[in-house]
Structure formats: C-alpha cells, structure tokens
Tab-separated table of C-alpha atoms in Angstrom:
chain	number	residue	atom	x	y	z
W	1	UNK	CA	45.267	89.406	122.147
W	2	UNK	CA	44.884	92.248	124.659
W	3	UNK	CA	47.014	95.270	123.864
W	4	UNK	CA	49.640	96.106	126.466
W	5	UNK	CA	48.978	99.816	125.899
W	6	UNK	CA	46.130	101.360	123.941
W	7	UNK	CA	44.911	104.920	123.456
W	8	UNK	CA	41.660	106.037	121.835
W	9	UNK	CA	41.150	109.699	120.997
W	10	UNK	CA	43.542	110.595	123.799
W	11	UNK	CA	44.163	114.282	124.379
W	12	UNK	CA	45.555	116.623	126.995
W	13	UNK	CA	44.989	120.372	126.950
W	14	UNK	CA	46.679	123.005	129.097
W	15	UNK	CA	44.438	126.060	129.051
W	16	UNK	CA	44.042	126.814	125.324
W	17	UNK	CA	47.000	124.728	124.071
W	18	UNK	CA	46.743	121.048	123.208
W	19	UNK	CA	49.865	119.150	124.286
W	20	UNK	CA	48.402	115.973	122.797
W	21	UNK	CA	45.321	115.590	120.631
W	22	UNK	CA	43.215	112.789	119.159
W	23	UNK	CA	45.941	110.206	119.792
W	24	UNK	CA	44.938	106.654	118.852
W	25	UNK	CA	47.259	103.643	118.657
W	26	UNK	CA	47.836	100.181	120.099
W	27	UNK	CA	51.030	98.547	121.413
W	28	UNK	CA	50.960	94.721	121.126
W	29	UNK	CA	52.038	92.589	124.066
W	30	UNK	CA	55.628	91.379	123.926
W	31	UNK	CA	56.703	94.019	121.393
W	32	UNK	CA	59.169	96.881	121.409
W	33	UNK	CA	57.452	99.988	120.081
W	34	UNK	CA	59.295	103.249	119.526
W	35	UNK	CA	57.837	106.728	119.286
W	36	UNK	CA	59.736	109.566	117.611
W	37	UNK	CA	59.081	113.250	117.228
W	38	UNK	CA	60.586	116.649	117.975
W	39	UNK	CA	60.581	118.144	121.454
W	40	UNK	CA	57.234	119.751	122.119
W	41	UNK	CA	55.366	117.116	120.074
W	42	UNK	CA	53.638	115.642	123.136
W	43	UNK	CA	55.730	112.533	123.811
W	44	UNK	CA	56.314	113.174	127.524
W	45	UNK	CA	52.669	114.167	127.954
W	46	UNK	CA	51.698	110.818	126.445
W	47	UNK	CA	53.981	108.919	128.850
W	48	UNK	CA	52.615	110.779	131.887
W	49	UNK	CA	49.060	109.971	130.822
W	50	UNK	CA	49.948	106.287	130.392
W	51	UNK	CA	51.562	106.233	133.838
W	52	UNK	CA	48.530	107.873	135.482
W	53	UNK	CA	50.457	110.978	136.526
W	54	UNK	CA	48.308	113.284	134.395
W	55	UNK	CA	44.565	113.258	133.651
W	56	UNK	CA	43.320	113.159	130.026
W	57	UNK	CA	41.243	116.036	128.748
W	58	UNK	CA	39.669	113.707	126.221
W	59	UNK	CA	39.798	110.043	125.230
W	60	UNK	CA	41.128	107.045	127.144
W	61	UNK	CA	44.363	105.180	127.802
W	62	UNK	CA	44.375	101.544	128.929
W	63	UNK	CA	47.119	99.220	130.184
W	64	UNK	CA	46.378	95.525	129.568
W	65	UNK	CA	42.708	96.370	129.112
W	66	UNK	CA	42.424	98.374	132.349
W	67	UNK	CA	41.693	102.079	132.025
W	68	UNK	CA	44.374	104.193	133.643
W	69	UNK	CA	43.066	106.488	136.391
W	70	UNK	CA	44.864	109.501	137.829
W	71	UNK	CA	47.158	108.486	140.715
W	72	UNK	CA	45.667	104.972	140.783
W	73	UNK	CA	47.990	102.235	142.015
W	74	UNK	CA	46.182	99.317	140.349
W	75	UNK	CA	47.902	99.467	136.961
W	76	UNK	CA	51.283	100.376	138.515
W	77	UNK	CA	51.784	96.760	139.630
W	78	UNK	CA	52.466	95.801	136.023
W	79	UNK	CA	54.206	99.001	134.976
W	80	UNK	CA	57.754	100.350	135.027
W	81	UNK	CA	58.042	104.059	134.169
W	82	UNK	CA	61.229	105.930	133.327
W	83	UNK	CA	60.725	109.698	133.396
W	84	UNK	CA	63.198	111.657	131.271
W	85	UNK	CA	63.829	113.939	134.296
W	86	UNK	CA	65.057	110.913	136.325
W	87	UNK	CA	63.353	111.799	139.663
W	88	UNK	CA	65.811	110.081	142.020
W	89	UNK	CA	66.671	110.975	145.625
W	90	UNK	CA	70.025	112.719	145.207
W	91	UNK	CA	70.929	112.280	148.879
W	92	UNK	CA	70.414	108.490	148.789
W	93	UNK	CA	73.259	106.105	148.118
W	94	UNK	CA	72.753	103.748	145.176
W	95	UNK	CA	72.254	100.780	147.507
W	96	UNK	CA	69.600	102.749	149.406
W	97	UNK	CA	67.714	103.338	146.146
W	98	UNK	CA	67.749	99.582	145.582
W	99	UNK	CA	66.488	98.990	149.115
W	100	UNK	CA	63.646	101.415	148.475
W	101	UNK	CA	62.781	99.625	145.253
W	102	UNK	CA	62.774	96.250	147.010
W	103	UNK	CA	60.468	97.468	149.786
W	104	UNK	CA	57.989	99.021	147.367
W	105	UNK	CA	57.779	96.179	144.845
W	106	UNK	CA	56.860	92.585	145.617
W	107	UNK	CA	58.354	91.354	142.317
W	108	UNK	CA	61.712	93.064	142.886
W	109	UNK	CA	64.821	91.224	141.616
W	110	UNK	CA	67.605	92.569	143.809
W	111	UNK	CA	70.259	90.177	142.489
W	112	UNK	CA	69.643	91.291	138.916
W	113	UNK	CA	69.703	94.977	139.916
W	114	UNK	CA	73.073	94.601	141.637
W	115	UNK	CA	74.464	92.623	138.706
W	116	UNK	CA	73.415	95.278	136.166
W	117	UNK	CA	74.945	98.108	138.184
W	118	UNK	CA	78.117	96.122	138.819
W	119	UNK	CA	78.567	95.562	135.084
W	120	UNK	CA	78.184	99.329	134.618
W	121	UNK	CA	80.808	100.010	137.331
W	122	UNK	CA	78.378	102.100	139.364
W	123	UNK	CA	79.435	101.948	143.054
W	124	UNK	CA	76.745	100.999	145.571
W	125	UNK	CA	78.113	103.391	148.204
W	126	UNK	CA	78.045	106.450	145.965
W	127	UNK	CA	75.352	109.063	146.497
W	128	UNK	CA	73.046	109.450	143.525
W	129	UNK	CA	73.664	113.202	143.388
W	130	UNK	CA	77.393	112.594	142.891
W	131	UNK	CA	76.897	110.366	139.844
W	132	UNK	CA	77.139	111.606	136.273
W	133	UNK	CA	73.889	112.192	134.373
W	134	UNK	CA	74.507	109.028	132.392
W	135	UNK	CA	75.042	106.995	135.565
W	136	UNK	CA	71.897	108.454	137.111
W	137	UNK	CA	69.981	107.390	134.009
W	138	UNK	CA	71.365	103.858	134.378
W	139	UNK	CA	70.293	103.740	138.037
W	140	UNK	CA	66.788	104.929	137.120
W	141	UNK	CA	66.558	102.304	134.373
W	142	UNK	CA	67.741	99.617	136.767
W	143	UNK	CA	64.975	100.561	139.199
W	144	UNK	CA	62.443	100.174	136.371
W	145	UNK	CA	63.714	96.827	135.121
W	146	UNK	CA	64.377	95.243	138.529
W	147	UNK	CA	60.681	95.590	139.261
W	148	UNK	CA	60.140	92.952	136.531
W	149	UNK	CA	57.163	94.820	135.029
W	150	UNK	CA	54.988	93.537	132.202
W	151	UNK	CA	55.188	96.947	130.495
W	152	UNK	CA	58.140	99.326	130.444
W	153	UNK	CA	57.409	102.983	129.641
W	154	UNK	CA	60.731	104.624	128.815
W	155	UNK	CA	60.699	108.355	128.051
W	156	UNK	CA	64.033	109.235	126.387
W	157	UNK	CA	66.000	106.516	128.227
W	158	UNK	CA	69.173	106.910	126.136
W	159	UNK	CA	69.313	110.708	125.955
W	160	UNK	CA	72.114	111.044	128.549
W	161	UNK	CA	74.127	108.011	127.440
W	162	UNK	CA	77.155	107.778	125.185
W	163	UNK	CA	76.842	105.702	121.962
W	164	UNK	CA	78.243	102.521	123.526
W	165	UNK	CA	75.961	102.799	126.569
W	166	UNK	CA	72.956	103.430	124.290
W	167	UNK	CA	73.765	100.310	122.302
W	168	UNK	CA	74.178	98.199	125.446
W	169	UNK	CA	70.901	99.471	126.904
W	170	UNK	CA	68.922	98.688	123.768
W	171	UNK	CA	70.457	95.221	123.614
W	172	UNK	CA	69.416	94.693	127.257
W	173	UNK	CA	65.855	95.678	126.368
W	174	UNK	CA	65.805	93.199	123.500
W	175	UNK	CA	67.005	90.467	125.846
W	176	UNK	CA	64.352	91.401	128.427
W	177	UNK	CA	61.587	91.088	125.831
W	178	UNK	CA	62.919	87.778	124.561
W	179	UNK	CA	63.385	86.214	128.007
W	180	UNK	CA	60.376	87.585	129.906
W	181	UNK	CA	57.906	88.727	127.262
W	182	UNK	CA	58.083	92.288	128.597
W	183	UNK	CA	56.461	94.927	126.416
W	184	UNK	CA	58.599	98.031	125.864
W	185	UNK	CA	57.316	101.450	124.777
W	186	UNK	CA	60.081	104.017	124.419
W	187	UNK	CA	60.701	107.423	122.928
W	188	UNK	CA	63.957	108.515	121.367
W	189	UNK	CA	65.470	110.978	118.904
W	190	UNK	CA	67.899	108.344	117.634
W	191	UNK	CA	65.953	106.826	114.741
W	192	UNK	CA	68.919	104.784	113.495
W	193	UNK	CA	69.180	103.064	116.880
W	194	UNK	CA	65.463	102.361	117.187
W	195	UNK	CA	65.209	100.589	113.839
W	196	UNK	CA	67.226	97.446	114.761
W	197	UNK	CA	65.368	96.857	118.041
W	198	UNK	CA	61.795	98.056	117.485
W	199	UNK	CA	58.948	96.030	116.014
W	200	UNK	CA	56.690	99.072	115.603
W	201	UNK	CA	57.121	102.820	115.202
W	202	UNK	CA	54.850	105.780	115.945
W	203	UNK	CA	55.645	109.193	114.461
W	204	UNK	CA	54.283	112.044	116.584
W	205	UNK	CA	54.404	115.682	115.545
W	206	UNK	CA	52.467	118.831	116.415
W	207	UNK	CA	50.710	116.923	119.228
W	208	UNK	CA	49.209	114.353	116.847
W	209	UNK	CA	50.055	110.871	115.572
W	210	UNK	CA	51.129	111.186	111.933
W	211	UNK	CA	51.496	107.482	111.187
W	212	UNK	CA	51.959	104.216	113.034
W	213	UNK	CA	52.874	100.716	111.901
W	214	UNK	CA	55.482	98.003	111.965
W	215	UNK	CA	58.976	98.972	110.820
W	216	UNK	CA	58.608	96.440	108.012
W	217	UNK	CA	55.309	97.877	106.762
W	218	UNK	CA	56.498	101.487	106.948
W	219	UNK	CA	59.498	100.649	104.776
W	220	UNK	CA	57.431	98.575	102.353
W	221	UNK	CA	54.675	101.197	101.963
W	222	UNK	CA	56.919	104.119	100.982
W	223	UNK	CA	58.950	104.841	97.851
W	224	UNK	CA	61.539	107.470	97.002
W	225	UNK	CA	61.058	108.801	93.467
W	226	UNK	CA	63.812	110.816	91.818
W	227	UNK	CA	63.362	112.405	88.410
W	228	UNK	CA	63.328	115.516	86.267
W	229	UNK	CA	61.479	118.643	87.286
W	230	UNK	CA	58.036	118.709	85.750
W	231	UNK	CA	54.839	116.635	85.992
W	232	UNK	CA	54.957	114.301	89.000
W	233	UNK	CA	53.968	110.590	88.807
W	234	UNK	CA	51.365	110.707	91.580
W	235	UNK	CA	48.634	108.400	90.280
W	236	UNK	CA	47.515	106.090	93.081
W	237	UNK	CA	49.993	107.343	95.691
W	238	UNK	CA	49.991	109.834	98.574
W	239	UNK	CA	52.558	112.617	98.441
W	240	UNK	CA	54.501	112.835	101.707
W	241	UNK	CA	57.280	115.243	100.731
W	242	UNK	CA	58.706	116.955	97.684
W	243	UNK	CA	61.951	118.819	97.216
W	244	UNK	CA	63.663	120.317	94.187
W	245	UNK	CA	67.405	120.536	93.590
W	246	UNK	CA	68.327	122.215	90.329
W	247	UNK	CA	66.504	120.374	87.577
W	248	UNK	CA	65.873	117.313	89.707
W	249	UNK	CA	62.897	116.580	91.946
W	250	UNK	CA	62.838	114.089	94.842
W	251	UNK	CA	59.503	112.768	96.115
W	252	UNK	CA	58.643	110.541	99.053
W	253	UNK	CA	55.308	108.856	98.435
W	254	UNK	CA	53.146	106.334	100.227
W	255	UNK	CA	51.972	103.616	97.898
W	256	UNK	CA	53.342	102.087	94.717
W	257	UNK	CA	53.145	104.272	91.592
W	258	UNK	CA	51.648	102.321	88.666
W	259	UNK	CA	54.124	103.731	86.148
W	260	UNK	CA	56.945	106.251	85.957
W	261	UNK	CA	57.833	108.547	83.117
W	262	UNK	CA	61.218	108.739	81.383
W	263	UNK	CA	64.126	109.640	83.642
W	264	UNK	CA	62.442	108.622	86.929
W	265	UNK	CA	64.022	106.277	89.482
W	266	UNK	CA	62.042	104.245	92.034
W	267	UNK	CA	64.132	103.679	95.189
W	268	UNK	CA	63.625	102.277	98.689
W	269	UNK	CA	63.886	105.042	101.347
W	270	UNK	CA	65.474	104.360	104.709
W	271	UNK	CA	63.532	104.810	107.934
W	272	UNK	CA	65.175	108.130	108.799
W	273	UNK	CA	64.046	109.622	105.463
W	274	UNK	CA	60.479	108.516	106.167
W	275	UNK	CA	60.500	109.955	109.703
W	276	UNK	CA	61.938	113.312	108.587
W	277	UNK	CA	59.370	113.610	105.811
W	278	UNK	CA	56.425	113.092	108.169
W	279	UNK	CA	57.845	115.520	110.707
W	280	UNK	CA	58.175	118.130	107.957
W	281	UNK	CA	54.390	117.845	107.457
W	282	UNK	CA	53.759	119.306	110.924
W	283	UNK	CA	50.982	121.825	111.354
W	284	UNK	CA	51.598	125.380	110.084
W	285	UNK	CA	53.355	127.552	112.652
W	286	UNK	CA	55.250	124.698	114.351
W	287	UNK	CA	58.887	125.643	114.719
W	288	UNK	CA	60.473	122.405	115.913
W	289	UNK	CA	62.675	120.372	113.631
W	290	UNK	CA	64.654	117.166	113.729
W	291	UNK	CA	68.313	117.655	112.888
W	292	UNK	CA	70.220	115.468	110.444
W	293	UNK	CA	71.557	113.351	113.283
W	294	UNK	CA	68.045	112.686	114.575
W	295	UNK	CA	68.179	115.189	117.455
W	296	UNK	CA	65.708	117.986	118.021
W	297	UNK	CA	66.298	121.673	118.528
W	298	UNK	CA	62.969	122.314	120.168
W	299	UNK	CA	61.925	122.897	123.757
W	300	UNK	CA	60.693	120.451	126.375
W	301	UNK	CA	57.907	118.016	125.545
C-alpha cells in the first residue's frame, strides 16, 4: 500500500540551525497519526515541508508517492492543510470564505461546510476578524475538511479550543476517516486526547524523530520498573528514563526484562509517561519541556 505521507532523511536548516533533521517516517493511508513534541521541536517546519510551502535542505517528502515540490499545485489537489497561525482573511465574512473555498476547489462540499458551522453556532454574516480565536480555528478547519481531501495536515488544530470543542473536533476527524478513508496527520500537545483517536504516534524532540509506531506497539514495548535503589535490572532492555525518589528508583525501559530482583515491580506505563520520558532524552542544551498537563513552555516551532 502506498503511504499517504512519507519522509526519508528529511531536514530543513536555517543558516547554521537545523529546524528538522534526518526525519524518516511513514503515515499509512486511512490512518490517524499524531505527532507530539515541545515547541521548537520542528513540528511546524515538518508540516510546511509536507505542504510544499518550504523547501527541504536534505531528504525528501512524498504525498501518495508523489514528491512534494516547493509551491507546486499538483499534490495540493489531494491535500488539506491547517496552519496553526490560521491565515484567514479577517475582512471577509464567513460566507465569503466559503465562497472562496468553493471557487478554488472542484471537490468542495458547501452543504457540509454550512452544516458544520451551523452546528458550531458560527454566523455566516460575521466577519472573520470579529470571531474568537476558537471560532476562527473552526472556520479554518471547516475550509480544510470541506475540500474533501485525501490527506489532512493539521498543525495544532485544537490549540485554541476549549475541552468540549477539542473532543468534538477529534470525534469529527474519526468520523471523516471512517466514512471517507481520509488520512489525518496532526500535531498536538494534548497526549491524553490523541491516544483514543490516533492509530500511530510520532515523538519529535530536538528537531529529530525519537520514536514512531502504533499506539498499541508503543504501549506493549515499554515497561515501568519500580524498585529499591541499587543495581538496575537492565539485561536485554533499553533504558529510556531513570529517576530516584528517596530509596526507590523508577525506570522506564523498552523491552521486556528477563528477570527482576527482590522488591521490583513490573508495571504498564501509560502513553503520557512514555512521551515525557522520550522528550526528556532531548539533545544536551535543549531548554524546552512538556508540562504535566501535556503543554509546552517553549517558543514557536
């Protein structure tokens, strides 16, 4: 099966700084794949490269087997791209944004767009610039989905939404995949909300992919070991993180330890624990972190 989105050795450098480096992964058709990481990790750079807005410094990115070229319109026919900055025309009324979308896209579903916005109580006559940030995000998402694309690239689509709106949006995405076979690739800081809807997860930190896999495999491949301070049971496993509290040590490892010494517990970690552990392994000198609630305190990415 052809991958909906695939990168091989993809990198983007700005002068001497790499915003993204040696990025390789594949997004299967018909899946929902999430990517998580702190601000500054390279997520938005990755989305701009996939949309053809930015040119790679190294490597390639392909959409349904077709290499993405800078400012090329060929791959855009099958692509819907939500930029986290929501570049809408603030002076346009909502209905005028829909008219623009209809004129630019031959596959436009105007009835569905109006229905979605009506359910969200967003008035057609209101100017975009007078809407709240959350409402503007909903309008931008509607423009992406009404195009009926084969691949949706969503860069932080739920960042400006309240918890109920985030839940409703993610449920809509699940329905879109189920009904139309649309592939969704989205970034978010809300790990707990990605887990129920995503098939696959990519963890990105310090401009590099740390690990990628299905949610199921990531959970199955990692163990949380809790035991007394002292020699660590590391035979046959990869150490991901280690922390000490008093006389107790907590380890997150990849792999199944063959045996544990006296006093050790072998537990199943949750997805958030796995994500936080990989982000903590960022390159020396990185100063971004993911907070306990899954949000980042870093700068723009």
